PDB file of C-alpha atoms in Angstrom:
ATOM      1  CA  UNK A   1     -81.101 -87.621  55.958  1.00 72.00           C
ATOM      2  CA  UNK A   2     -79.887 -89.799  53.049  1.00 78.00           C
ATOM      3  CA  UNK A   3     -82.001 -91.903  51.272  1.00 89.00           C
ATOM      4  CA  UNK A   4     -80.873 -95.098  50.388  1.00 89.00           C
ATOM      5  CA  UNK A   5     -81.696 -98.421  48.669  1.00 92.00           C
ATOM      6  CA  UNK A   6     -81.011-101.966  49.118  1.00 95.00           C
ATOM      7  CA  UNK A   7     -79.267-104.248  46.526  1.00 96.00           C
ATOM      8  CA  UNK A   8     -78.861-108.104  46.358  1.00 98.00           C
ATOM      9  CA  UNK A   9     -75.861-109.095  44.686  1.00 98.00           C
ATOM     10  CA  UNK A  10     -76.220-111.355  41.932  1.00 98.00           C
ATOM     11  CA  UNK A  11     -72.827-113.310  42.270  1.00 98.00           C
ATOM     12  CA  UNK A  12     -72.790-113.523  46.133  1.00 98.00           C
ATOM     13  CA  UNK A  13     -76.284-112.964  46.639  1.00 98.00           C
ATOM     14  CA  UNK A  14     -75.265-110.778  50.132  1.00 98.00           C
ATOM     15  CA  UNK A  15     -77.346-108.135  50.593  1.00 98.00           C
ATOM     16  CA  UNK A  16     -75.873-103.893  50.490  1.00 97.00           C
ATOM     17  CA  UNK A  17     -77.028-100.734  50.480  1.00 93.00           C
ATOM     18  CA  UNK A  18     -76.804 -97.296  47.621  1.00 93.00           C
ATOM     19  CA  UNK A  19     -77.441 -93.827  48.195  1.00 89.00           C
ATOM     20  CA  UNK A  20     -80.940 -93.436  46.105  1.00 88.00           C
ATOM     21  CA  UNK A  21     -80.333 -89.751  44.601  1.00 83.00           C
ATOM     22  CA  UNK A  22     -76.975 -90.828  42.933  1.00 81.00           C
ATOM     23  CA  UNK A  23     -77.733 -94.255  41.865  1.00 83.00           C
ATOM     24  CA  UNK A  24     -81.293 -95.595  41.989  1.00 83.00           C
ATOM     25  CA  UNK A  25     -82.827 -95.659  38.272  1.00 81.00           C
ATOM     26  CA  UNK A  26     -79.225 -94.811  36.605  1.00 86.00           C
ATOM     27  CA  UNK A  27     -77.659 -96.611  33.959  1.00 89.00           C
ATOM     28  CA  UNK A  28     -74.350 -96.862  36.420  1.00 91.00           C
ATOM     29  CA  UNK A  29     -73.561-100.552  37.091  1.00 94.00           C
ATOM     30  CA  UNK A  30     -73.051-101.313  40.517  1.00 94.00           C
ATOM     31  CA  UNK A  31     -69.942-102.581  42.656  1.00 96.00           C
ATOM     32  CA  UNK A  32     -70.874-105.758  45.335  1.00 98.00           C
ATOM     33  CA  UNK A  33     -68.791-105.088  48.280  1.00 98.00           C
ATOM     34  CA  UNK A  34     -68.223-108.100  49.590  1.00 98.00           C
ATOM     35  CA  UNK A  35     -67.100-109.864  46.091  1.00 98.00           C
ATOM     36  CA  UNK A  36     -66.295-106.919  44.007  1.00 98.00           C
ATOM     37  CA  UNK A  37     -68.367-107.423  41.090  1.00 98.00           C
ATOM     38  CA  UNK A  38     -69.665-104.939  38.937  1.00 97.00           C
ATOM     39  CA  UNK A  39     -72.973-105.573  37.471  1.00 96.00           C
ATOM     40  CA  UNK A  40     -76.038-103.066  36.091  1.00 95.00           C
ATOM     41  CA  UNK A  41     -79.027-102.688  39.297  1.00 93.00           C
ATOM     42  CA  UNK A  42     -81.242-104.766  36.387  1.00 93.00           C
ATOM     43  CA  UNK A  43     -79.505-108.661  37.067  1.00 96.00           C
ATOM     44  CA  UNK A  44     -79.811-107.863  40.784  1.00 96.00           C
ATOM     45  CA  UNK A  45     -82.215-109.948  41.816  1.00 96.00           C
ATOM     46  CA  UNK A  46     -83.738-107.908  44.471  1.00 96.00           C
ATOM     47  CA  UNK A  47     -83.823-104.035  44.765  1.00 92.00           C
ATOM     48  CA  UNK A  48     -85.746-102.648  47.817  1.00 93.00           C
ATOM     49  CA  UNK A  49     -86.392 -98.809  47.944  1.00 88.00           C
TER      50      UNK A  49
END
């Protein structure tokens, strides 16, 4: 099974999910599905694992 994390976007502030092993703790910036931003996981203001 996948693991995954969850993400709060800071434009939107909507709420999406990462797959953990690829992403969580990597200096990759993130993409917001719902407004297409792409921001680094730090200036999201939530991140639940």
């Amino acid at each position: 099974m996948a693991r995954i994390f969850w993400v709060t976007c800071p434009k939107c502030n909507k709420r999406f999910y990462c797959h953990s092993e690829e992403l969580l703790h990597k200096k990759i910036d993130l993409l917001c599905p719902y407004c297409g931003i792409y921001f680094p996981q730090e200036q999201s203001p939530k991140i639940q694992e």
